[in-house]
Amino acid sequence: MGARLLDGLAVAATIRESVMPRVQAFTARAGRPPGLGIVLVGDNPASELYVSSKVKAGGESGLRVDLQRLPATATLDELLRLVDALNRSDQHDGILVQDPLPEAMGKGASQRVFDAIDPAKDVDGFHPINVGKLVQQRAHLVACTPSGVIEMLDRSGIAIEGRRAVVIGRSDIVGKPMAMLLLHRSATVTICHSKTRDLAALAAEADILVAALGRPGFVTRTFVKPGATVIDVGINRVTDEALARSLLAGSPRLAVFERRRSIVVGDVHPEVAEIAGALTPVPGGVGPLTIAMLLKNTVTAAEARKSGK
Ligand code: NAP
């Protein structure tokens, strides 16, 4: 077990502390706290869990967080009307619509909703205007998970400039913005995906390897250069007993699986801890950073709206 574990909970706590004085200053100046509107459609258990963590963290940091729920039977038009009301609300500086939306809303529904959110309130950083600004390196609202990863690297003293970075995954919400942020910090970046050939060999060239593919334990030791920093973005719920046993062998978390018959694991196989130089655990790695960056983005959006930027 050689790898240094990068403690996402500790880094997230530091980020949240650094946001506190900004929340207090905004509240004193505006006569109200920064406001975040979260919309949850349906009752997906994973989304319920993510949303309740966001509501709790926001409240603890002095934000006003309003959770607005729509039933799983809601139409896309109803959701768009709610987004429109939040866009026009003076009390809400940030808007987050929890993904995924119910399949019944139709293909492309998430994109239509992200497109409808006022870019100035787009604390997820998914609006095409904010994505475009990210590409041009002038965004002030950037997707929370990849910007949290950069904070984690910086605050853990891991250099980015000049290093080889490989990102596995090219989604709009993680892989692409992650690659762009690493590029802006002058890493030499390779983006991999399901059609990439010789994936393990490419990944093993990385000084910084980001796994964001959503495949439990996929990244094994053959993907990792000895001493590399490995960032595990994956959040995968495993209910298959054989898989859980192989991924959790020797870990106290196996007892948790046996009790609950379900457990969350990352995209990185535990054996990588023997070869990596630094590694983010799952849970307790990237997840808490995503929430901390959401709070930070909400305060940034509130300050910018107040100052008319
Ligand atoms: P996604 O939209 O499903 O994208 C997955 C990406 O991985 C795609 O680009 C896909 O390639 C690639 N991929 C899938 N299988 C692959 C394989 N066998 N070899 C190489 N590439 C492969 O997922 P996402 O939304 O980016 O999320 C990725 C993971 O991060 C999930 O586990 C998700 O739950 C987790 N996540 C965590 C946080 C957090 O806060 N920690 C936040 C967001 C997401 P193609 O494009 O070719 O299909």
PDB file of C-alpha atoms and ligand atoms in Angstrom, residues 50 99 144-146 168-175 191-196 199 211-215 218 223 232-236 265-267 282 285-291, ligand 1:
ATOM      1  CA  TYR A  50     -26.644  13.769  -3.807  1.00  0.00           C
ATOM      2  CA  ASP A  99     -29.234  14.990 -13.520  1.00  0.00           C
ATOM      3  CA  CYS A 144     -17.766  21.459 -10.195  1.00  0.00           C
ATOM      4  CA  THR A 145     -16.200  17.994 -10.375  1.00  0.00           C
ATOM      5  CA  PRO A 146     -13.258  18.834 -12.645  1.00  0.00           C
ATOM      6  CA  ILE A 168     -10.305   8.474 -19.354  1.00  0.00           C
ATOM      7  CA  GLY A 169     -13.825   9.640 -20.249  1.00  0.00           C
ATOM      8  CA  ARG A 170     -15.024  12.398 -22.571  1.00  0.00           C
ATOM      9  CA  SER A 171     -18.383  13.384 -21.097  1.00  0.00           C
ATOM     10  CA  ASP A 172     -19.489  17.021 -21.180  1.00  0.00           C
ATOM     11  CA  ILE A 173     -19.733  17.151 -17.399  1.00  0.00           C
ATOM     12  CA  VAL A 174     -16.448  15.528 -16.372  1.00  0.00           C
ATOM     13  CA  GLY A 175     -14.008  14.309 -19.034  1.00  0.00           C
ATOM     14  CA  ILE A 191      -8.347  12.220 -23.689  1.00  0.00           C
ATOM     15  CA  CYS A 192      -9.375   8.555 -23.914  1.00  0.00           C
ATOM     16  CA  HIS A 193     -12.772   6.948 -24.437  1.00  0.00           C
ATOM     17  CA  SER A 194     -14.431   3.653 -25.300  1.00  0.00           C
ATOM     18  CA  LYS A 195     -12.913   3.553 -28.794  1.00  0.00           C
ATOM     19  CA  THR A 196      -9.353   4.299 -27.665  1.00  0.00           C
ATOM     20  CA  LEU A 199      -5.849   2.294 -23.455  1.00  0.00           C
ATOM     21  CA  ALA A 211     -10.479   7.940 -14.354  1.00  0.00           C
ATOM     22  CA  ALA A 212     -13.989   9.178 -15.180  1.00  0.00           C
ATOM     23  CA  LEU A 213     -15.646   6.352 -17.037  1.00  0.00           C
ATOM     24  CA  GLY A 214     -18.166   4.824 -14.654  1.00  0.00           C
ATOM     25  CA  ARG A 215     -16.790   1.260 -14.703  1.00  0.00           C
ATOM     26  CA  PHE A 218     -11.681  -0.839 -14.400  1.00  0.00           C
ATOM     27  CA  PHE A 223      -2.837   1.318 -16.418  1.00  0.00           C
ATOM     28  CA  ASP A 232     -10.749   8.342  -9.241  1.00  0.00           C
ATOM     29  CA  VAL A 233     -13.890  10.242 -10.261  1.00  0.00           C
ATOM     30  CA  GLY A 234     -16.070   7.127 -10.611  1.00  0.00           C
ATOM     31  CA  ILE A 235     -19.075   6.582  -8.388  1.00  0.00           C
ATOM     32  CA  ASN A 236     -20.461   3.117  -9.097  1.00  0.00           C
ATOM     33  CA  VAL A 265     -16.827   1.902  -5.500  1.00  0.00           C
ATOM     34  CA  GLY A 266     -14.721   3.934  -7.901  1.00  0.00           C
ATOM     35  CA  ASP A 267     -13.325   3.281 -11.372  1.00  0.00           C
ATOM     36  CA  VAL A 282     -13.904   6.401  -3.113  1.00  0.00           C
ATOM     37  CA  GLY A 285     -12.112  11.628  -2.603  1.00  0.00           C
ATOM     38  CA  VAL A 286     -13.571  13.656  -5.448  1.00  0.00           C
ATOM     39  CA  GLY A 287     -17.233  13.518  -4.284  1.00  0.00           C
ATOM     40  CA  PRO A 288     -16.930  16.019  -1.381  1.00  0.00           C
ATOM     41  CA  LEU A 289     -14.957  18.385  -3.642  1.00  0.00           C
ATOM     42  CA  THR A 290     -17.817  18.512  -6.133  1.00  0.00           C
ATOM     43  CA  ILE A 291     -20.122  19.790  -3.394  1.00  0.00           C
TER      44      ILE A 291
HETATM   45  P1  NAP B   1     -20.594   9.167 -18.883  1.00  0.00           P
HETATM   46  O1  NAP B   1     -21.311  10.364 -19.379  1.00  0.00           O
HETATM   47  O2  NAP B   1     -21.241   7.834 -18.909  1.00  0.00           O
HETATM   48  O3  NAP B   1     -19.205   9.090 -19.683  1.00  0.00           O
HETATM   49  C1  NAP B   1     -18.355   8.000 -19.527  1.00  0.00           C
HETATM   50  C2  NAP B   1     -17.162   8.165 -20.419  1.00  0.00           C
HETATM   51  O4  NAP B   1     -16.300   7.046 -20.189  1.00  0.00           O
HETATM   52  C3  NAP B   1     -17.511   8.186 -21.906  1.00  0.00           C
HETATM   53  O5  NAP B   1     -16.741   9.163 -22.564  1.00  0.00           O
HETATM   54  C4  NAP B   1     -17.133   6.789 -22.379  1.00  0.00           C
HETATM   55  O6  NAP B   1     -16.633   6.732 -23.700  1.00  0.00           O
HETATM   56  C5  NAP B   1     -15.997   6.444 -21.433  1.00  0.00           C
HETATM   57  N1  NAP B   1     -15.910   4.987 -21.268  1.00  0.00           N
HETATM   58  C6  NAP B   1     -16.888   4.147 -20.878  1.00  0.00           C
HETATM   59  N2  NAP B   1     -16.432   2.879 -20.891  1.00  0.00           N
HETATM   60  C7  NAP B   1     -15.149   2.932 -21.282  1.00  0.00           C
HETATM   61  C8  NAP B   1     -14.153   1.972 -21.487  1.00  0.00           C
HETATM   62  N3  NAP B   1     -14.386   0.665 -21.294  1.00  0.00           N
HETATM   63  N4  NAP B   1     -12.935   2.365 -21.907  1.00  0.00           N
HETATM   64  C9  NAP B   1     -12.679   3.687 -22.114  1.00  0.00           C
HETATM   65  N5  NAP B   1     -13.590   4.660 -21.942  1.00  0.00           N
HETATM   66  C10 NAP B   1     -14.811   4.283 -21.523  1.00  0.00           C
HETATM   67  O7  NAP B   1     -20.146   9.357 -17.358  1.00  0.00           O
HETATM   68  P2  NAP B   1     -19.789  10.713 -16.544  1.00  0.00           P
HETATM   69  O8  NAP B   1     -21.024  11.456 -16.265  1.00  0.00           O
HETATM   70  O9  NAP B   1     -18.631  11.385 -17.173  1.00  0.00           O
HETATM   71  O10 NAP B   1     -19.317  10.058 -15.159  1.00  0.00           O
HETATM   72  C11 NAP B   1     -18.209   9.184 -15.101  1.00  0.00           C
HETATM   73  C12 NAP B   1     -18.136   8.611 -13.699  1.00  0.00           C
HETATM   74  O11 NAP B   1     -17.912   9.676 -12.792  1.00  0.00           O
HETATM   75  C13 NAP B   1     -19.420   7.925 -13.229  1.00  0.00           C
HETATM   76  O12 NAP B   1     -19.075   6.848 -12.381  1.00  0.00           O
HETATM   77  C14 NAP B   1     -20.125   9.001 -12.438  1.00  0.00           C
HETATM   78  O13 NAP B   1     -20.997   8.485 -11.466  1.00  0.00           O
HETATM   79  C15 NAP B   1     -18.935   9.679 -11.800  1.00  0.00           C
HETATM   80  N6  NAP B   1     -19.160  11.066 -11.383  1.00  0.00           N
HETATM   81  C16 NAP B   1     -18.695  11.405 -10.183  1.00  0.00           C
HETATM   82  C17 NAP B   1     -18.820  12.692  -9.749  1.00  0.00           C
HETATM   83  C18 NAP B   1     -18.262  13.048  -8.414  1.00  0.00           C
HETATM   84  O14 NAP B   1     -18.663  14.040  -7.825  1.00  0.00           O
HETATM   85  N7  NAP B   1     -17.300  12.280  -7.905  1.00  0.00           N
HETATM   86  C19 NAP B   1     -19.467  13.654 -10.536  1.00  0.00           C
HETATM   87  C20 NAP B   1     -19.905  13.284 -11.800  1.00  0.00           C
HETATM   88  C21 NAP B   1     -19.740  11.975 -12.227  1.00  0.00           C
HETATM   89  P3  NAP B   1     -17.551   7.053 -25.008  1.00  0.00           P
HETATM   90  O15 NAP B   1     -17.681   8.551 -25.020  1.00  0.00           O
HETATM   91  O16 NAP B   1     -16.747   6.520 -26.116  1.00  0.00           O
HETATM   92  O17 NAP B   1     -18.845   6.354 -24.764  1.00  0.00           O
END
